[in-house]
XYZ file of C-alpha atoms in Angstrom:
489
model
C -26.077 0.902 -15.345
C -24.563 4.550 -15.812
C -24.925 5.455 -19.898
C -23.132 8.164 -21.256
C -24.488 11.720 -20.331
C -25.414 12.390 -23.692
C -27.744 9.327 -24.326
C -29.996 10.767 -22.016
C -30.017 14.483 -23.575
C -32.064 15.863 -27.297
C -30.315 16.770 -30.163
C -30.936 20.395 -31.284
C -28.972 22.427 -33.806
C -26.177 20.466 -33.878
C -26.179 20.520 -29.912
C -26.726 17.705 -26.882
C -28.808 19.712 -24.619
C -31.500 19.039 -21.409
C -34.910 18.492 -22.109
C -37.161 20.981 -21.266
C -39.967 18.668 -20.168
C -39.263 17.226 -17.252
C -41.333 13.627 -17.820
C -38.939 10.690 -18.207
C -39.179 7.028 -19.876
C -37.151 4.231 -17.981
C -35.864 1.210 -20.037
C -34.279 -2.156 -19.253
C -32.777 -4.791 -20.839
C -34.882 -7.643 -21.909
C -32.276 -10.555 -21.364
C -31.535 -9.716 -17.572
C -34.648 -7.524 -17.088
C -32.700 -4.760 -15.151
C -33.124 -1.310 -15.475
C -31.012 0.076 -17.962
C -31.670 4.231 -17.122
C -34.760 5.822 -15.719
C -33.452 9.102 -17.167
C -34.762 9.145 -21.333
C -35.738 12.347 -21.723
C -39.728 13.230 -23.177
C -39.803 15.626 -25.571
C -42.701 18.028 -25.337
C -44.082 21.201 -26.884
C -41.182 23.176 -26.438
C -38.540 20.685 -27.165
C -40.179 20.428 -30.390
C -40.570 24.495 -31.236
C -36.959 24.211 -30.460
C -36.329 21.680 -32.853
C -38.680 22.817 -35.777
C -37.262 26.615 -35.132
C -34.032 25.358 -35.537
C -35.193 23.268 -38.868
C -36.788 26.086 -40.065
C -33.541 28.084 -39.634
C -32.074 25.425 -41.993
C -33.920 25.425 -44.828
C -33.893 28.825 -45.341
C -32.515 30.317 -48.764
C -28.918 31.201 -48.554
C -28.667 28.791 -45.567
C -25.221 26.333 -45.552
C -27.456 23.125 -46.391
C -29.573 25.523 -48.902
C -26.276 27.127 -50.209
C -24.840 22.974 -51.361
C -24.714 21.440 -54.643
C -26.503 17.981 -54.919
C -22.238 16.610 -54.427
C -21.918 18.838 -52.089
C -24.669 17.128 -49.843
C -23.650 13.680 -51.746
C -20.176 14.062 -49.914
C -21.889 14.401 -46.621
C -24.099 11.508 -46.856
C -21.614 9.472 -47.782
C -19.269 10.130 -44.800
C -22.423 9.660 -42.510
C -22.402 5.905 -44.109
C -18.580 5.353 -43.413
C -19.092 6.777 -39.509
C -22.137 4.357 -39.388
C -20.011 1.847 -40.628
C -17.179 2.514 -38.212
C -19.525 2.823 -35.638
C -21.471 -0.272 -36.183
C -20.939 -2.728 -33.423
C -21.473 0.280 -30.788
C -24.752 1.131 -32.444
C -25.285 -2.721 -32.093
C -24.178 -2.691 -28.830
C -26.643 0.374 -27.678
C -29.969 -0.828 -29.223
C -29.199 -4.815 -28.310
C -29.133 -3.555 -24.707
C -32.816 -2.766 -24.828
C -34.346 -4.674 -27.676
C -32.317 -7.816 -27.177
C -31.310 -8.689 -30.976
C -28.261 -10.877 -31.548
C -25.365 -8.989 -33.554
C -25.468 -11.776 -35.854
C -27.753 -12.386 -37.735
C -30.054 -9.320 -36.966
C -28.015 -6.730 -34.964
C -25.220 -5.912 -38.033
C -27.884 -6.224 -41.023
C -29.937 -4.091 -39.662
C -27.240 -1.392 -39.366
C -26.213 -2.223 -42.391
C -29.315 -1.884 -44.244
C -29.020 2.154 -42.975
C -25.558 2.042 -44.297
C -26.596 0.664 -47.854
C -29.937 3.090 -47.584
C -27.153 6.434 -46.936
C -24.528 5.205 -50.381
C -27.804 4.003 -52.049
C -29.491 8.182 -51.794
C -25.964 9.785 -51.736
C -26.259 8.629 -55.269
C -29.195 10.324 -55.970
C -28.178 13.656 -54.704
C -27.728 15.446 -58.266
C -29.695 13.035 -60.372
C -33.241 13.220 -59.854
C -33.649 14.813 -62.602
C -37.421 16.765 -63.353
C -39.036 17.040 -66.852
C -39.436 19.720 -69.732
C -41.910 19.665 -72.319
C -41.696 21.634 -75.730
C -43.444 24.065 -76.532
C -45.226 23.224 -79.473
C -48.653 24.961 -78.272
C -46.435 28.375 -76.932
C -45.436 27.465 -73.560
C -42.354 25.683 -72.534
C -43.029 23.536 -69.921
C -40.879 22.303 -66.903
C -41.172 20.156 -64.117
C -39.027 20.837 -60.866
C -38.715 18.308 -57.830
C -38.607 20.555 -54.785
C -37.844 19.593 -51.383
C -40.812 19.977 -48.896
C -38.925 21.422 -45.720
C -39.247 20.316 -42.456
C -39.818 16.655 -42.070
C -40.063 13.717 -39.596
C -39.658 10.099 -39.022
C -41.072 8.282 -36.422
C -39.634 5.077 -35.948
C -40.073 1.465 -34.616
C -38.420 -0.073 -31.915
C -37.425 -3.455 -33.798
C -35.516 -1.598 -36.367
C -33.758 1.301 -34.661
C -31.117 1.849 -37.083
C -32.397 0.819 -40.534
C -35.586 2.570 -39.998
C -33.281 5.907 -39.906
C -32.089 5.093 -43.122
C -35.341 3.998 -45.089
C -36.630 7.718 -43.760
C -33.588 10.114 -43.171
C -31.801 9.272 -46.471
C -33.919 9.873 -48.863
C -35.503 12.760 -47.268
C -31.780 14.851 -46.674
C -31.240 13.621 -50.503
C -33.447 15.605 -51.932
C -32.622 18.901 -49.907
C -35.142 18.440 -46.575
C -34.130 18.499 -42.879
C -35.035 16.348 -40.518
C -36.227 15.352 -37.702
C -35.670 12.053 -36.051
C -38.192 10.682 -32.736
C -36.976 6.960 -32.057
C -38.838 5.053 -29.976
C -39.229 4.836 -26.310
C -38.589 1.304 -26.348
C -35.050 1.649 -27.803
C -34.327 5.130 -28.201
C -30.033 4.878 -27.314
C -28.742 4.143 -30.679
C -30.716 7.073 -32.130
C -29.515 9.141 -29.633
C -25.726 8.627 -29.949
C -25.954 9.906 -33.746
C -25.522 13.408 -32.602
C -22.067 13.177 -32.437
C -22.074 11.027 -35.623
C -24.045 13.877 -37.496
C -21.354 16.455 -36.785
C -18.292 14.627 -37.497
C -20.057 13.602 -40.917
C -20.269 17.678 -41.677
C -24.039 18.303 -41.390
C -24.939 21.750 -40.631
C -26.990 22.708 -37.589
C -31.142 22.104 -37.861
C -30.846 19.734 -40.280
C -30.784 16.394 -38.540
C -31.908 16.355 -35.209
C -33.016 13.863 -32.824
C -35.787 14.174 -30.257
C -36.448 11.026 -27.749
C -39.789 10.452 -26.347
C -42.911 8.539 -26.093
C -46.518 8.773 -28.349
C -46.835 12.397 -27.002
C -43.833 13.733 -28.946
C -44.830 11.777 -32.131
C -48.405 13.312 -32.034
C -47.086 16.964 -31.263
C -44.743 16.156 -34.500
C -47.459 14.602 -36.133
C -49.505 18.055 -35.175
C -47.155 20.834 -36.003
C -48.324 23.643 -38.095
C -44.814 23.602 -39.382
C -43.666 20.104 -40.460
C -44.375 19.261 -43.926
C -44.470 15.563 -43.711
C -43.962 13.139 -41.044
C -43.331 9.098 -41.914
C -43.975 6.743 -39.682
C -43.881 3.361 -38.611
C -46.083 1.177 -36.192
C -49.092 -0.102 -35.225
C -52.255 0.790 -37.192
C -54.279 2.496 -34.781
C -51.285 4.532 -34.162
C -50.894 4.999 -37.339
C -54.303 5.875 -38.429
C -54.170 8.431 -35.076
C -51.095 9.883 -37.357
C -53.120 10.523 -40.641
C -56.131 12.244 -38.683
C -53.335 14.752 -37.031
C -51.688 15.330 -40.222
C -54.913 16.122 -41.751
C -56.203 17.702 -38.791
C -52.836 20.153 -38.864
C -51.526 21.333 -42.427
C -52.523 18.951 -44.322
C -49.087 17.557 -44.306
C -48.093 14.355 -46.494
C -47.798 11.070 -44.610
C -46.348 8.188 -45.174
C -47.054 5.070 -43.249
C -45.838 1.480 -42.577
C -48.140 -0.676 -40.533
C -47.346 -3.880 -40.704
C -48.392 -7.344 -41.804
C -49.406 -11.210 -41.912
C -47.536 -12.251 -44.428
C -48.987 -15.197 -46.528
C -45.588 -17.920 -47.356
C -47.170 -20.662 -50.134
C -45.723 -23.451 -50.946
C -46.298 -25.599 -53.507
C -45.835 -29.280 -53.679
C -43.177 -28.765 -56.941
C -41.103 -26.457 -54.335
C -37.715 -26.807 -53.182
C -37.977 -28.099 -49.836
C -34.844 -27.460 -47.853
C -35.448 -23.844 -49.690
C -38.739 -23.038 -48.293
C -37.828 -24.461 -44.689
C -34.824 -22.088 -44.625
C -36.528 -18.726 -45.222
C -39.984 -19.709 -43.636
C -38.046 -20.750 -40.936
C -35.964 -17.736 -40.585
C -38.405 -15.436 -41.525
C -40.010 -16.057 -38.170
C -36.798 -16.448 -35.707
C -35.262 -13.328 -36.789
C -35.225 -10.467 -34.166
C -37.582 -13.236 -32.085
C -40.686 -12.872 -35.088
C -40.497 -9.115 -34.322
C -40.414 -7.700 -37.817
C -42.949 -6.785 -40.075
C -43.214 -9.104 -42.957
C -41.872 -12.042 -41.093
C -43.892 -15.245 -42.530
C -46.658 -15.880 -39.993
C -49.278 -17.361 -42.136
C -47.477 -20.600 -44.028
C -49.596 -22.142 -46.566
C -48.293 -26.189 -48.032
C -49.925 -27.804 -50.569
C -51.262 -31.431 -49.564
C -48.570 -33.534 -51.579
C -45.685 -32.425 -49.094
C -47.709 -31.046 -46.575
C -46.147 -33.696 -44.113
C -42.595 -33.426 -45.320
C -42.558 -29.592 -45.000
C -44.051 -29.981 -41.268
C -41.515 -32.411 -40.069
C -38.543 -30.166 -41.956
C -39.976 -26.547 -40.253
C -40.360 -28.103 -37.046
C -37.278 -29.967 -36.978
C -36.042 -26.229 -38.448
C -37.334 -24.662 -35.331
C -35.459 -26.981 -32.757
C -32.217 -26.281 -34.360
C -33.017 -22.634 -33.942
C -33.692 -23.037 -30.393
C -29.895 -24.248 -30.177
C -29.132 -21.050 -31.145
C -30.973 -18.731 -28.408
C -29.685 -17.262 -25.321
C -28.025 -14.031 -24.192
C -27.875 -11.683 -27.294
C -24.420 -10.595 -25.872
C -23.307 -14.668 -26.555
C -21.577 -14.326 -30.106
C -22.868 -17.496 -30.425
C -26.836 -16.616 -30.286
C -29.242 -16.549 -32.594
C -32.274 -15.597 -30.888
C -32.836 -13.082 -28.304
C -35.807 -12.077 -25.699
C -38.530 -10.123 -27.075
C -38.400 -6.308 -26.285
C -40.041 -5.841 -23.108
C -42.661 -6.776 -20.540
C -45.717 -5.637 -21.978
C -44.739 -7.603 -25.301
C -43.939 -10.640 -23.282
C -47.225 -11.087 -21.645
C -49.080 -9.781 -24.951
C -47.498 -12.284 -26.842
C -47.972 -15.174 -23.991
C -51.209 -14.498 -23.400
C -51.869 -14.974 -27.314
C -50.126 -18.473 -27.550
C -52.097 -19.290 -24.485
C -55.877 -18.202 -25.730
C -54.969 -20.353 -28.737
C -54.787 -23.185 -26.920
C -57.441 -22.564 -24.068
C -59.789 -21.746 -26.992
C -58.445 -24.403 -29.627
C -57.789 -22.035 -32.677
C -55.759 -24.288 -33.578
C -53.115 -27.751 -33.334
C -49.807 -26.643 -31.409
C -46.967 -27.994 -32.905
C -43.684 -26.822 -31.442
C -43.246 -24.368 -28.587
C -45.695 -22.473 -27.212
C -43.888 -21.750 -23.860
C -41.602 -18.929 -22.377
C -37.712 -19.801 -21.185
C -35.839 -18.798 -18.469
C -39.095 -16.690 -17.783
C -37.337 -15.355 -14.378
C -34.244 -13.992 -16.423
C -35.465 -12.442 -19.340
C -38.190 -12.161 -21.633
C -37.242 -15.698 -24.130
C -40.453 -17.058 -26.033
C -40.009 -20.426 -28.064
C -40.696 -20.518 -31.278
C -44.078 -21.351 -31.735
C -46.129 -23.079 -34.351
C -49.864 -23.893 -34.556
C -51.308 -25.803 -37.158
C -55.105 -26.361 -39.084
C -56.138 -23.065 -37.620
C -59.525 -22.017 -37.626
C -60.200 -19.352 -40.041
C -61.591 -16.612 -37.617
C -59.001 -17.467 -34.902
C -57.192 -14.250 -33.773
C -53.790 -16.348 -33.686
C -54.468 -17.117 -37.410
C -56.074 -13.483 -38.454
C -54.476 -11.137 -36.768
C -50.326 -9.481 -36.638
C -49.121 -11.008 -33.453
C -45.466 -9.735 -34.221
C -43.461 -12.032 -31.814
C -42.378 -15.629 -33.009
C -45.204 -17.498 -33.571
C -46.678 -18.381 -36.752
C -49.476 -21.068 -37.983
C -49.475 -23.352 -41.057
C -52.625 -24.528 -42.975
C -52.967 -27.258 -45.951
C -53.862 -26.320 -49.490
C -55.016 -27.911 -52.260
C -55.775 -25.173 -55.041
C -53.974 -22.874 -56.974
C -57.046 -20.422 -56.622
C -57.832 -21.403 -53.081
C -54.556 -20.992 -51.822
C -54.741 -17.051 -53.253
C -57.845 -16.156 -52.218
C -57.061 -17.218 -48.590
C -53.932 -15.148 -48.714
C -55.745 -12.582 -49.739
C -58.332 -12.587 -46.800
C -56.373 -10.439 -44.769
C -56.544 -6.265 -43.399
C -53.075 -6.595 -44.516
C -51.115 -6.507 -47.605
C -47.491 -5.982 -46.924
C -45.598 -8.833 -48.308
C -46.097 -12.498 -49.372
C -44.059 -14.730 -50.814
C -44.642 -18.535 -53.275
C -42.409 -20.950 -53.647
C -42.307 -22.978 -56.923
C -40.209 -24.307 -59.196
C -42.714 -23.504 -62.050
C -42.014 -19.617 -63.211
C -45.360 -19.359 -64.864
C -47.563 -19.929 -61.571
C -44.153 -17.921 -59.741
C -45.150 -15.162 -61.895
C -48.906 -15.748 -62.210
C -49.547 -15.921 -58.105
C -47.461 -12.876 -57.438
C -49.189 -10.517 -59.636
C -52.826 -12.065 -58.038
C -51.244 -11.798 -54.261
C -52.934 -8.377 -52.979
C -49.403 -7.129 -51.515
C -47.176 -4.500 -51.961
C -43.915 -6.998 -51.874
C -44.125 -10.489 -53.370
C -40.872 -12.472 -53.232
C -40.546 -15.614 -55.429
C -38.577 -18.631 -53.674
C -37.839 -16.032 -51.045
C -39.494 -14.295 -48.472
C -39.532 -11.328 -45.502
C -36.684 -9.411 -47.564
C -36.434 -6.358 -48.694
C -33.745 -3.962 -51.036
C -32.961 -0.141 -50.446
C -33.413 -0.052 -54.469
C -36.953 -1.178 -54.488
C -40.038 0.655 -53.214
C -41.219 -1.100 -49.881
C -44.770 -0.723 -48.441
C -48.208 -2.284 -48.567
C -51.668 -2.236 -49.680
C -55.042 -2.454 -47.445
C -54.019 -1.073 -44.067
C -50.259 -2.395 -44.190
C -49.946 1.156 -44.850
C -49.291 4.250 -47.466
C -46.760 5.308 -49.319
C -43.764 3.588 -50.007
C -39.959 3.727 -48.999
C -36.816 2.800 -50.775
C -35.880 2.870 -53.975
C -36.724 5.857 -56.234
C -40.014 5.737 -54.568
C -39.165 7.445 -51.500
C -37.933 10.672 -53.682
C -41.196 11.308 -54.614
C -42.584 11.533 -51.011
C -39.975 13.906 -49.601
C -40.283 16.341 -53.275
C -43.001 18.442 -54.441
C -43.486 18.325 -58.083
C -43.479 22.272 -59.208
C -44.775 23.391 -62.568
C -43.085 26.465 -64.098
C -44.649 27.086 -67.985
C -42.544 29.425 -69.792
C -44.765 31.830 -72.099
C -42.634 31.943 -75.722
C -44.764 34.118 -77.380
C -44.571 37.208 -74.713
């Protein structure tokens, strides 16, 4: 299909121009599996000078952006949310075409969680306040949050939108620029905010948008010049970000690796309650989100009951997949190819190898037209089985019996991850008791795999560092400066 010329161009200083590397990424659509354009341009070295010079340019004092009072930049992020917002089923429209995601019920929340993430920091423009401290021994003492410069976000390809919003908002907030590299996987969205970012009044260097693959993340991740880069991935990719930072200028990093979140469910639990987001948690955006609840623990007493409810869950899910352009779909293809056969090859090693009891799914659909996976669930997993241990991040997920309090936690704890978890109880003191012993950096009580752009999201163990959201992120885009005042000179 022909795209728009400027979905295939960078965003520089305000401007749609050709990349200067001449490498190309081609991307198709996962529910046909045609080619969607061959042409996404590949940022390299001097796509990126361009776009740090330009940055740089930006955050200079006296500069326009510089030169704005906290409303001033308040006004501006706040018109970027209403353009979103007005914008919002084309966005839809541009990432669903290579990631596959319904507009209902993923495709609009998603957007709108970058929406909510824009008001939420527009708020926060000229009231993040610093500290003073009398000066009782001489010196008056005050703190100043200062913005760090130049920073970047490199994003996921399950989250397109919303992912822009956890990292862009709070970093132009507090006075950075920015620097946006979507993925290569669904990098069209991203690249039709250009046009957004003008009409919403932002001047030119501060938010840009470079397309590419790992190499224009690592010469990000690299540059002498960036103060901070965020991202969010894979581990190893992630870990290959810290050692560049490091290697480079030290710069801050803040990263979100993902999870196997731990769902328990206790025999006093509401039932139909812990079916619905359990269930849910897994079929949204096909399993391919972060903290979607692959490891499901049930307590013995309703052990059976729960399995015939999430099962029965699952078929009526499978009602609901087909093309994600069908207002009436649910559940779309995973993303591509590679994840596809990945994720395949997974369900089937389970089952060659017995890690574990299949329950429902556990096969593809319509194989020859797009990349569909049921649902799938395995049951009384080994322990050391990959499908039980390790983030498979497609829509499959396992469920074990419990019997303990303590045994239940421990096992939930037995994991490289720690992102989020989630118990479901009807009795607030083990609610309350279990989610301070869960090792995770998002517990949710009766509720799982959600998050708020008020509350700091991230996780312990290698789910990551750092968090987003909430007042959290302020303090990773802001360098705490000391100024002491000497009262006796």
């Amino acid at each position: 299909m022909e795209l728009e010329p400027h979905l295939t161009k960078i965003f520089i200083d305000n401007e749609y121009v050709d990349c200067r590397n001449d490498k190309t990424i081609s991307v198709y659509n996962p529910a046909t599996r045609e080619l969607v354009s061959d042409k996404i341009p590949v940022g390299g070295q001097e796509d990126i000078n361009a776009a740090v010079k330009a940055a740089l340019k930006a955050c200079e004092h006296g500069s326009p952006w510089q030169s704005m009072t906290g409303q001033d930049r308040q006004k501006i992020l706040l018109k970027f949310a209403d353009i979103l917002e007005a914008n919002q089923e084309y966005l839809a429209k541009l990432t669903r075409l290579t990631l596959g995601a319904p507009y209902r019920p993923f495709g609009k929340s998603e957007i709108d969680t970058a929406i909510g993430c824009f008001r939420y920091y527009a708020g926060w423009t000229d009231k993040y306040a610093g500290q003073s401290f009398p000066a009782d021994d001489g010196f008056y003492k005050i703190v100043r949050n200062e913005p760090l410069g130049v920073v970047a976000g490199i994003i996921p390809w399950n989250g397109p939108i919303a992912s822009v919003g956890l990292k862009a908002a709070p970093a132009l907030a507090t006075g950075n620029v920015f620097i946006l590299k979507p993925s290569e996987k669904t990098p069209l969205a991203a690249a039709a905010l250009g046009k957004l970012i003008i009409e919403a009044g932002f001047p030119p260097g501060v938010f840009q948008v470079v397309t590419g693959d790992g190499t224009t993340g690592a010469l990000l991740a690299s540059n002498m010049q960036v103060a901070k880069v965020s991202f969010t991935g894979s581990i190893a990719t992630g870990k290959a970000v810290q050692v560049m930072a490091t290697k480079s200028n030290m710069k801050r990093v803040t990263l979100e690796l993902g999870g196997k979140s731990p769902a328990v469910v206790f025999d006093d639990a509401d039932l139909e309650n812990a079916v619905k987001w359990t269930v849910n948690a897994l079929t949204t955006n096909s399993g391919q989100i972060c903290f979607a609840a692959t490891r499901v623990y049930v307590q013995a007493g309703i052990y059976d009951k729960f399995i015939e409810a999430y099962v029965e869950g699952f078929k009526n899910k499978m009602k609901m997949m087909g093309n994600p352009d069908d207002a009436n779909s649910e559940i779309g293809p995973v993303v591509d190819k590679a994840q596809y056969d990945r994720i395949m090859n997974i369900i089937c090693t389970a089952q060659d190898d017995r890690e574990g009891t299949l329950l429902a799914g556990g096969s593809s659909l319509d194989s020859e037209k797009g990349y569909y996976i049921q649902p799938t669930v395995f049951c009384n997993t080994r322990p050391d089985a990959p499908i039980y241990k390790d983030e498979i991040f497609g829509p499959v997920a396992v469920i074990n019996k419990f019997e303990s309090e303590r045994d239940v936690v421990r096992r939930s704890n037995d994991s490289r991850y720690g992102l989020m978890a989630g118990v479901f109880t009807q009795d607030i003191n083990r609610a309350l008791r279990v989610s301070s012993r869960f090792d995770s950096g998002v517990v949710g009580i009766n509720c799982i795999s959600h998050i708020h752009f008020s509350c700091p999201f991230g996780g312990t163990k290698e789910s990551g560092l750092g968090r987003e959201m909430g007042e959290h992120a302020l303090r990773a885009y802001t360098e705490p400066k000391t100024v002491l005042i000497n009262m006796n000179y």
